[in-house]
Amino acid sequence: MSVTVRVPAKVNVQLAVGGARPDGFHDLANVFLAVGLYDEVTVTPADSLRVTCEGPDASQVPLDRTNLAARAVEKLAARYGRRADVHIHIAKDIPVAGGMAGGSADGAGALLACDALWGTGASRDELLDICAELGSDVPFGLVGGAALGTGRGEKLRVLEVGGTFHWVFAVADGGLSTPAVYGEFDRLHAGVDVPEPVASGVLLGALAAGDSAGLAGALSNDLQAAALSLRPSLASTLAAGGSAGALGALVSGSGPTTAFLVPDEAVAGEVADALVASGTCRAARVAVGPVPGAVVV
Ligand code: C5P
């Protein structure tokens, strides 16, 4: 018997970053939107824990115990006093190391899948606690939709969204390391008193109203300068999508994926074509959000 869970990628429509905390993390006001690019995580009983992965970027996915899916299964097994003997198979469609929380999605997906496989009866809050231990972006993979993340991003408040937003994502060549981008943020802000991160009222209002133009005007990512500093070529990608008709553009999370908010599906296709033609990205993907979080399929 196997269980498969489908789990979405995210884009941060606002990522407000505070100064470095004593524990090295940063307080955030992180507005997550789940978008319809998905990984599928399948768990099957096996003799021992192992991870396999398929998809165009599968070779970049770690298959050892550092994979968040493996860590999620080990944590759930330890909590319920069982052996983590499952084969985890990841069908990967979310860009790897791209700032779209693909690894976190796999952690949330594997956790939900094993919970169903083993019938642990864990409460939603227990699962969310395990997710928060795994990483700052993992709880959102379970919750989906739209949410405001505070603390290091793991404390979630679900947000109402009044419509569907259309996006194009430009997938860059190679990934960016999240700790490296936060490190560059610290370097760029050395000696600066970084203000407390706060969610934008205008942005939350635009989300609630389903107002694409309003949301486009309020998009912001405090990690964008750091990502651009480490990967200056992203500026040409942002410019290419902007001149092709996007309402707004930003780096997704710690990058290097760039996200373009567009008015509708037709413009999404045009912007995607223009991005590919510009030669400033490896691929362009079209998706809508919000979409639900991890679900057993
Ligand atoms: O929580 P997660 O494991 O995803 O974080 C990866 C890295 O990103 C952390 O080790 C830290 O360097 C950085 N980070 C941070 N502040 C956050 C979230 C992540 O500095 N709120």
mmCIF file of C-alpha atoms and ligand atoms in Angstrom:
data_model
loop_
_atom_site.group_PDB
_atom_site.id
_atom_site.type_symbol
_atom_site.label_atom_id
_atom_site.label_comp_id
_atom_site.label_asym_id
_atom_site.label_seq_id
_atom_site.Cartn_x
_atom_site.Cartn_y
_atom_site.Cartn_z
ATOM 1 C CA MET A 1 0.000 0.000 0.000
ATOM 2 C CA SER A 2 1.243 3.513 -0.876
ATOM 3 C CA VAL A 3 0.076 7.029 -0.074
ATOM 4 C CA THR A 4 0.684 9.981 -2.413
ATOM 5 C CA VAL A 5 0.446 13.627 -1.368
ATOM 6 C CA ARG A 6 0.414 16.561 -3.758
ATOM 7 C CA VAL A 7 1.973 19.731 -2.361
ATOM 8 C CA PRO A 8 2.319 23.199 -3.924
ATOM 9 C CA ALA A 9 5.115 25.729 -4.333
ATOM 10 C CA LYS A 10 4.926 29.202 -2.799
ATOM 11 C CA VAL A 11 5.735 32.735 -3.772
ATOM 12 C CA ASN A 12 6.236 35.440 -1.154
ATOM 13 C CA VAL A 13 4.186 38.446 -2.200
ATOM 14 C CA GLN A 14 5.757 40.332 0.703
ATOM 15 C CA LEU A 15 8.917 39.320 2.501
ATOM 16 C CA ALA A 16 9.809 41.897 5.171
ATOM 17 C CA VAL A 17 13.030 40.945 6.961
ATOM 18 C CA GLY A 18 14.213 42.243 10.328
ATOM 19 C CA GLY A 19 17.750 42.296 11.700
ATOM 20 C CA ALA A 20 19.621 39.069 12.538
ATOM 21 C CA ARG A 21 18.476 37.553 15.852
ATOM 22 C CA PRO A 22 20.873 36.057 18.403
ATOM 23 C CA ASP A 23 19.973 32.580 17.037
ATOM 24 C CA GLY A 24 21.029 33.672 13.524
ATOM 25 C CA PHE A 25 17.479 33.651 12.148
ATOM 26 C CA HIS A 26 15.618 36.817 11.122
ATOM 27 C CA ASP A 27 12.174 37.893 12.238
ATOM 28 C CA LEU A 28 9.888 38.113 9.236
ATOM 29 C CA ALA A 29 6.568 39.428 8.054
ATOM 30 C CA ASN A 30 6.190 36.882 5.307
ATOM 31 C CA VAL A 31 3.072 36.841 3.134
ATOM 32 C CA PHE A 32 2.944 33.432 1.474
ATOM 33 C CA LEU A 33 0.792 32.561 -1.522
ATOM 34 C CA ALA A 34 0.576 28.906 -2.605
ATOM 35 C CA VAL A 35 0.768 28.551 -6.393
ATOM 36 C CA GLY A 36 -0.075 25.672 -8.691
ATOM 37 C CA LEU A 37 3.320 24.116 -9.320
ATOM 38 C CA TYR A 38 3.395 20.813 -7.478
ATOM 39 C CA ASP A 39 5.626 18.064 -6.189
ATOM 40 C CA GLU A 40 4.074 14.655 -5.531
ATOM 41 C CA VAL A 41 5.466 12.660 -2.620
ATOM 42 C CA THR A 42 4.680 8.939 -2.433
ATOM 43 C CA VAL A 43 5.519 6.777 0.588
ATOM 44 C CA THR A 44 5.541 2.971 0.477
ATOM 45 C CA PRO A 45 6.514 0.558 3.286
ATOM 46 C CA ALA A 46 10.079 -0.730 2.717
ATOM 47 C CA ASP A 47 12.952 -2.524 4.490
ATOM 48 C CA SER A 48 14.650 0.768 5.344
ATOM 49 C CA LEU A 49 14.325 4.504 4.739
ATOM 50 C CA ARG A 50 15.282 5.555 1.252
ATOM 51 C CA VAL A 51 14.549 8.500 -1.040
ATOM 52 C CA THR A 52 14.268 8.563 -4.822
ATOM 53 C CA CYS A 53 13.403 11.476 -7.081
ATOM 54 C CA GLU A 54 12.263 11.924 -10.669
ATOM 55 C CA GLY A 55 11.911 15.091 -12.749
ATOM 56 C CA PRO A 56 14.078 17.377 -14.899
ATOM 57 C CA ASP A 57 16.123 18.627 -11.896
ATOM 58 C CA ALA A 58 16.139 15.341 -9.958
ATOM 59 C CA SER A 59 19.945 15.139 -10.052
ATOM 60 C CA GLN A 60 20.146 18.253 -7.819
ATOM 61 C CA VAL A 61 17.940 16.774 -5.074
ATOM 62 C CA PRO A 62 19.792 15.206 -2.120
ATOM 63 C CA LEU A 63 18.688 11.600 -1.563
ATOM 64 C CA ASP A 64 20.261 11.210 1.876
ATOM 65 C CA ARG A 65 18.987 12.064 5.357
ATOM 66 C CA THR A 66 19.456 15.799 4.678
ATOM 67 C CA ASN A 67 16.380 15.681 2.433
ATOM 68 C CA LEU A 68 13.554 17.360 4.367
ATOM 69 C CA ALA A 69 11.187 14.554 3.338
ATOM 70 C CA ALA A 70 13.460 11.982 5.045
ATOM 71 C CA ARG A 71 13.804 14.189 8.131
ATOM 72 C CA ALA A 72 10.029 14.645 8.318
ATOM 73 C CA VAL A 73 9.452 10.888 8.229
ATOM 74 C CA GLU A 74 12.146 10.286 10.878
ATOM 75 C CA LYS A 75 10.596 12.876 13.181
ATOM 76 C CA LEU A 76 7.092 11.427 12.837
ATOM 77 C CA ALA A 77 8.399 7.874 13.363
ATOM 78 C CA ALA A 78 10.333 8.915 16.486
ATOM 79 C CA ARG A 79 7.272 10.621 17.943
ATOM 80 C CA TYR A 80 5.123 7.520 17.434
ATOM 81 C CA GLY A 81 7.799 4.986 18.429
ATOM 82 C CA ARG A 82 8.018 3.292 15.063
ATOM 83 C CA ARG A 83 10.704 2.617 12.498
ATOM 84 C CA ALA A 84 10.983 5.075 9.600
ATOM 85 C CA ASP A 85 11.097 2.227 7.108
ATOM 86 C CA VAL A 86 9.544 3.715 4.003
ATOM 87 C CA HIS A 87 10.523 4.384 0.426
ATOM 88 C CA ILE A 88 9.887 8.082 -0.272
ATOM 89 C CA HIS A 89 9.526 8.889 -3.956
ATOM 90 C CA ILE A 90 9.408 12.524 -5.019
ATOM 91 C CA ALA A 91 8.019 13.482 -8.426
ATOM 92 C CA LYS A 92 9.573 16.918 -8.598
ATOM 93 C CA ASP A 93 8.132 19.772 -10.618
ATOM 94 C CA ILE A 94 8.954 22.687 -8.269
ATOM 95 C CA PRO A 95 12.276 24.384 -9.183
ATOM 96 C CA VAL A 96 15.111 23.100 -6.953
ATOM 97 C CA ALA A 97 16.831 25.639 -4.645
ATOM 98 C CA GLY A 98 14.719 28.269 -6.381
ATOM 99 C CA GLY A 99 13.095 30.260 -3.576
ATOM 100 C CA MET A 100 9.751 28.500 -4.067
ATOM 101 C CA ALA A 101 10.029 26.220 -1.015
ATOM 102 C CA GLY A 102 10.239 22.989 -3.019
ATOM 103 C CA GLY A 103 12.305 21.180 -0.385
ATOM 104 C CA SER A 104 9.952 22.428 2.318
ATOM 105 C CA ALA A 105 6.981 21.234 0.262
ATOM 106 C CA ASP A 106 8.509 17.746 0.135
ATOM 107 C CA GLY A 107 8.920 17.801 3.941
ATOM 108 C CA ALA A 108 5.281 18.730 4.469
ATOM 109 C CA GLY A 109 4.176 16.209 1.834
ATOM 110 C CA ALA A 110 6.158 13.292 3.276
ATOM 111 C CA LEU A 111 4.884 14.091 6.762
ATOM 112 C CA LEU A 112 1.242 14.085 5.682
ATOM 113 C CA ALA A 113 1.754 10.963 3.550
ATOM 114 C CA CYS A 114 3.349 8.946 6.383
ATOM 115 C CA ASP A 115 0.769 10.185 8.829
ATOM 116 C CA ALA A 116 -1.920 8.745 6.542
ATOM 117 C CA LEU A 117 0.073 5.539 5.820
ATOM 118 C CA TRP A 118 0.614 4.814 9.505
ATOM 119 C CA GLY A 119 -2.733 6.133 10.747
ATOM 120 C CA THR A 120 -1.021 7.921 13.623
ATOM 121 C CA GLY A 121 -4.059 10.063 14.425
ATOM 122 C CA ALA A 122 -1.769 13.083 14.951
ATOM 123 C CA SER A 123 -3.665 16.356 15.261
ATOM 124 C CA ARG A 124 -3.214 19.151 12.742
ATOM 125 C CA ASP A 125 -1.375 21.184 15.401
ATOM 126 C CA GLU A 126 1.033 18.319 16.108
ATOM 127 C CA LEU A 127 1.816 18.041 12.396
ATOM 128 C CA LEU A 128 2.318 21.808 12.186
ATOM 129 C CA ASP A 129 4.718 21.650 15.164
ATOM 130 C CA ILE A 130 6.809 19.000 13.402
ATOM 131 C CA CYS A 131 6.777 21.124 10.241
ATOM 132 C CA ALA A 132 8.043 24.152 12.204
ATOM 133 C CA GLU A 133 10.918 22.045 13.609
ATOM 134 C CA LEU A 134 11.866 21.035 10.063
ATOM 135 C CA GLY A 135 12.134 24.561 8.655
ATOM 136 C CA SER A 136 10.624 28.027 8.522
ATOM 137 C CA ASP A 137 8.707 27.444 5.268
ATOM 138 C CA VAL A 138 7.495 23.890 5.950
ATOM 139 C CA PRO A 139 4.265 24.689 7.885
ATOM 140 C CA PHE A 140 2.991 26.736 4.945
ATOM 141 C CA GLY A 141 3.309 23.693 2.656
ATOM 142 C CA LEU A 142 0.710 21.974 4.813
ATOM 143 C CA VAL A 143 -1.579 25.013 5.129
ATOM 144 C CA GLY A 144 -1.462 26.398 1.565
ATOM 145 C CA GLY A 145 -3.787 29.149 0.342
ATOM 146 C CA ALA A 146 -2.377 32.417 1.641
ATOM 147 C CA ALA A 147 -0.943 33.118 5.063
ATOM 148 C CA LEU A 148 1.052 35.657 7.014
ATOM 149 C CA GLY A 149 4.128 34.072 8.581
ATOM 150 C CA THR A 150 5.736 35.789 11.563
ATOM 151 C CA GLY A 151 8.522 34.759 13.912
ATOM 152 C CA ARG A 152 11.053 33.149 11.580
ATOM 153 C CA GLY A 153 8.116 32.595 9.206
ATOM 154 C CA GLU A 154 6.695 29.489 10.885
ATOM 155 C CA LYS A 155 3.860 31.112 12.885
ATOM 156 C CA LEU A 156 1.013 31.294 10.406
ATOM 157 C CA ARG A 157 -2.175 33.295 10.236
ATOM 158 C CA VAL A 158 -4.419 32.250 7.375
ATOM 159 C CA LEU A 159 -5.378 35.123 5.049
ATOM 160 C CA GLU A 160 -8.567 35.553 3.065
ATOM 161 C CA VAL A 161 -8.044 35.996 -0.670
ATOM 162 C CA GLY A 162 -10.784 37.471 -2.857
ATOM 163 C CA GLY A 163 -9.752 36.109 -6.243
ATOM 164 C CA THR A 164 -7.253 34.187 -8.330
ATOM 165 C CA PHE A 165 -3.896 35.713 -9.237
ATOM 166 C CA HIS A 166 -2.048 34.762 -12.423
ATOM 167 C CA TRP A 167 1.718 34.336 -12.318
ATOM 168 C CA VAL A 168 4.686 33.555 -14.524
ATOM 169 C CA PHE A 169 7.840 32.178 -12.905
ATOM 170 C CA ALA A 170 11.215 32.475 -14.599
ATOM 171 C CA VAL A 171 13.379 29.536 -13.582
ATOM 172 C CA ALA A 172 17.056 30.473 -13.371
ATOM 173 C CA ASP A 173 20.063 28.306 -14.137
ATOM 174 C CA GLY A 174 21.279 26.856 -10.852
ATOM 175 C CA GLY A 175 20.010 27.607 -7.359
ATOM 176 C CA LEU A 176 20.832 30.075 -4.600
ATOM 177 C CA SER A 177 21.525 28.996 -1.029
ATOM 178 C CA THR A 178 19.006 30.519 1.401
ATOM 179 C CA PRO A 179 21.581 30.947 4.210
ATOM 180 C CA ALA A 180 23.925 32.658 1.721
ATOM 181 C CA VAL A 181 21.204 35.127 0.693
ATOM 182 C CA TYR A 182 20.379 35.927 4.339
ATOM 183 C CA GLY A 183 24.132 36.298 4.934
ATOM 184 C CA GLU A 184 24.332 38.783 2.061
ATOM 185 C CA PHE A 185 21.300 40.629 3.523
ATOM 186 C CA ASP A 186 23.251 40.950 6.805
ATOM 187 C CA ARG A 187 26.339 42.145 4.957
ATOM 188 C CA LEU A 188 24.339 44.793 3.046
ATOM 189 C CA HIS A 189 22.754 45.968 6.327
ATOM 190 C CA ALA A 190 25.910 45.962 8.463
ATOM 191 C CA GLY A 191 25.765 48.906 10.874
ATOM 192 C CA VAL A 192 22.173 49.703 9.871
ATOM 193 C CA ASP A 193 19.293 49.613 12.360
ATOM 194 C CA VAL A 194 16.918 47.309 10.459
ATOM 195 C CA PRO A 195 13.267 48.129 11.310
ATOM 196 C CA GLU A 196 10.816 45.543 12.704
ATOM 197 C CA PRO A 197 9.188 43.702 9.795
ATOM 198 C CA VAL A 198 5.486 44.511 9.366
ATOM 199 C CA ALA A 199 2.912 43.273 6.892
ATOM 200 C CA SER A 200 1.665 45.930 4.477
ATOM 201 C CA GLY A 201 -2.001 46.866 4.975
ATOM 202 C CA VAL A 202 -2.259 47.856 1.323
ATOM 203 C CA LEU A 203 -0.955 44.459 0.240
ATOM 204 C CA LEU A 204 -3.286 42.503 2.558
ATOM 205 C CA GLY A 205 -6.184 44.634 1.302
ATOM 206 C CA ALA A 206 -5.319 43.887 -2.338
ATOM 207 C CA LEU A 207 -5.109 40.149 -1.581
ATOM 208 C CA ALA A 208 -8.482 40.228 0.194
ATOM 209 C CA ALA A 209 -10.040 42.130 -2.721
ATOM 210 C CA GLY A 210 -8.501 39.909 -5.419
ATOM 211 C CA ASP A 211 -7.047 43.119 -6.910
ATOM 212 C CA SER A 212 -4.119 42.160 -9.161
ATOM 213 C CA ALA A 213 -3.053 45.721 -9.983
ATOM 214 C CA GLY A 214 -3.186 46.661 -6.301
ATOM 215 C CA LEU A 215 -1.178 43.591 -5.327
ATOM 216 C CA ALA A 216 1.367 44.285 -8.085
ATOM 217 C CA GLY A 217 1.946 47.778 -6.701
ATOM 218 C CA ALA A 218 2.541 46.431 -3.202
ATOM 219 C CA LEU A 219 4.820 43.436 -3.987
ATOM 220 C CA SER A 220 8.050 43.637 -1.996
ATOM 221 C CA ASN A 221 10.926 41.415 -1.016
ATOM 222 C CA ASP A 222 13.630 42.621 1.374
ATOM 223 C CA LEU A 223 15.877 39.757 0.200
ATOM 224 C CA GLN A 224 15.743 40.940 -3.399
ATOM 225 C CA ALA A 225 18.779 43.255 -3.165
ATOM 226 C CA ALA A 226 20.789 40.448 -1.575
ATOM 227 C CA ALA A 227 19.728 37.939 -4.255
ATOM 228 C CA LEU A 228 20.587 40.474 -6.995
ATOM 229 C CA SER A 229 23.925 41.167 -5.369
ATOM 230 C CA LEU A 230 24.784 37.446 -5.501
ATOM 231 C CA ARG A 231 23.192 36.967 -8.946
ATOM 232 C CA PRO A 232 23.284 40.313 -10.850
ATOM 233 C CA SER A 233 21.886 38.686 -14.014
ATOM 234 C CA LEU A 234 18.458 38.477 -12.324
ATOM 235 C CA ALA A 235 18.027 42.201 -13.048
ATOM 236 C CA SER A 236 17.766 41.437 -16.791
ATOM 237 C CA THR A 237 15.174 38.727 -16.130
ATOM 238 C CA LEU A 238 13.075 41.151 -14.048
ATOM 239 C CA ALA A 239 13.353 43.779 -16.797
ATOM 240 C CA ALA A 240 12.429 41.312 -19.564
ATOM 241 C CA GLY A 241 9.213 40.237 -17.817
ATOM 242 C CA GLY A 242 8.348 43.819 -16.889
ATOM 243 C CA SER A 243 8.600 45.077 -20.471
ATOM 244 C CA ALA A 244 6.543 42.097 -21.712
ATOM 245 C CA GLY A 245 3.409 43.204 -19.836
ATOM 246 C CA ALA A 246 3.725 41.990 -16.244
ATOM 247 C CA LEU A 247 1.903 44.156 -13.699
ATOM 248 C CA GLY A 248 4.642 43.578 -11.140
ATOM 249 C CA ALA A 249 7.799 41.528 -10.674
ATOM 250 C CA LEU A 250 9.989 40.374 -7.835
ATOM 251 C CA VAL A 251 12.465 37.729 -6.777
ATOM 252 C CA SER A 252 10.651 34.798 -5.151
ATOM 253 C CA GLY A 253 11.868 34.376 -1.565
ATOM 254 C CA SER A 254 15.644 33.980 -1.551
ATOM 255 C CA GLY A 255 15.610 33.403 -5.340
ATOM 256 C CA PRO A 256 16.831 32.887 -7.935
ATOM 257 C CA THR A 257 13.349 32.238 -9.359
ATOM 258 C CA THR A 258 11.707 35.517 -10.400
ATOM 259 C CA ALA A 259 7.927 35.943 -10.202
ATOM 260 C CA PHE A 260 5.732 38.059 -12.511
ATOM 261 C CA LEU A 261 2.179 38.956 -11.604
ATOM 262 C CA VAL A 262 0.037 39.279 -14.736
ATOM 263 C CA PRO A 263 -3.599 40.290 -15.313
ATOM 264 C CA ASP A 264 -4.846 37.056 -16.894
ATOM 265 C CA GLU A 265 -3.981 33.771 -18.562
ATOM 266 C CA ALA A 266 -3.487 35.325 -22.019
ATOM 267 C CA VAL A 267 -0.885 37.816 -20.776
ATOM 268 C CA ALA A 268 0.718 35.001 -18.757
ATOM 269 C CA GLY A 269 1.396 33.135 -22.008
ATOM 270 C CA GLU A 270 2.831 36.265 -23.665
ATOM 271 C CA VAL A 271 5.102 37.065 -20.721
ATOM 272 C CA ALA A 272 6.276 33.446 -20.523
ATOM 273 C CA ASP A 273 7.122 33.451 -24.251
ATOM 274 C CA ALA A 274 8.927 36.796 -23.961
ATOM 275 C CA LEU A 275 10.963 35.589 -20.969
ATOM 276 C CA VAL A 276 12.095 32.475 -22.816
ATOM 277 C CA ALA A 277 12.856 34.500 -25.957
ATOM 278 C CA SER A 278 14.907 36.990 -23.926
ATOM 279 C CA GLY A 279 17.378 34.242 -23.049
ATOM 280 C CA THR A 280 17.550 35.554 -19.474
ATOM 281 C CA CYS A 281 16.136 32.401 -17.867
ATOM 282 C CA ARG A 282 16.204 28.639 -18.320
ATOM 283 C CA ALA A 283 12.430 28.178 -18.483
ATOM 284 C CA ALA A 284 9.178 29.987 -17.746
ATOM 285 C CA ARG A 285 6.264 28.415 -15.892
ATOM 286 C CA VAL A 286 2.699 29.672 -15.649
ATOM 287 C CA ALA A 287 0.643 29.099 -12.483
ATOM 288 C CA VAL A 288 -2.269 30.532 -10.495
ATOM 289 C CA GLY A 289 -2.651 31.094 -6.774
ATOM 290 C CA PRO A 290 -3.929 30.653 -4.189
ATOM 291 C CA VAL A 291 -4.217 26.854 -4.293
ATOM 292 C CA PRO A 292 -4.752 24.460 -1.352
ATOM 293 C CA GLY A 293 -1.858 23.075 0.699
ATOM 294 C CA ALA A 294 -0.742 19.431 0.883
ATOM 295 C CA VAL A 295 -3.509 16.911 0.095
ATOM 296 C CA VAL A 296 -3.597 13.125 -0.118
ATOM 297 C CA VAL A 297 -4.446 12.170 -3.713
HETATM 298 O O1 C5P B 1 14.270 27.526 8.468
HETATM 299 P P1 C5P B 1 15.112 27.112 7.310
HETATM 300 O O2 C5P B 1 15.857 25.839 7.576
HETATM 301 O O3 C5P B 1 14.376 27.085 6.020
HETATM 302 O O4 C5P B 1 16.187 28.255 7.154
HETATM 303 C C1 C5P B 1 17.308 28.099 6.314
HETATM 304 C C2 C5P B 1 18.301 29.206 6.610
HETATM 305 O O5 C5P B 1 17.759 30.460 6.182
HETATM 306 C C3 C5P B 1 18.618 29.400 8.064
HETATM 307 O O6 C5P B 1 19.682 28.575 8.467
HETATM 308 C C4 C5P B 1 19.001 30.866 8.120
HETATM 309 O O7 C5P B 1 20.307 31.054 7.648
HETATM 310 C C5 C5P B 1 18.071 31.495 7.084
HETATM 311 N N1 C5P B 1 16.827 32.043 7.667
HETATM 312 C C6 C5P B 1 16.888 33.183 8.445
HETATM 313 N N2 C5P B 1 15.738 33.713 8.963
HETATM 314 C C7 C5P B 1 14.545 33.127 8.719
HETATM 315 C C8 C5P B 1 14.464 31.966 7.930
HETATM 316 C C9 C5P B 1 15.629 31.439 7.416
HETATM 317 O O8 C5P B 1 17.953 33.734 8.661
HETATM 318 N N3 C5P B 1 13.440 33.664 9.234
#
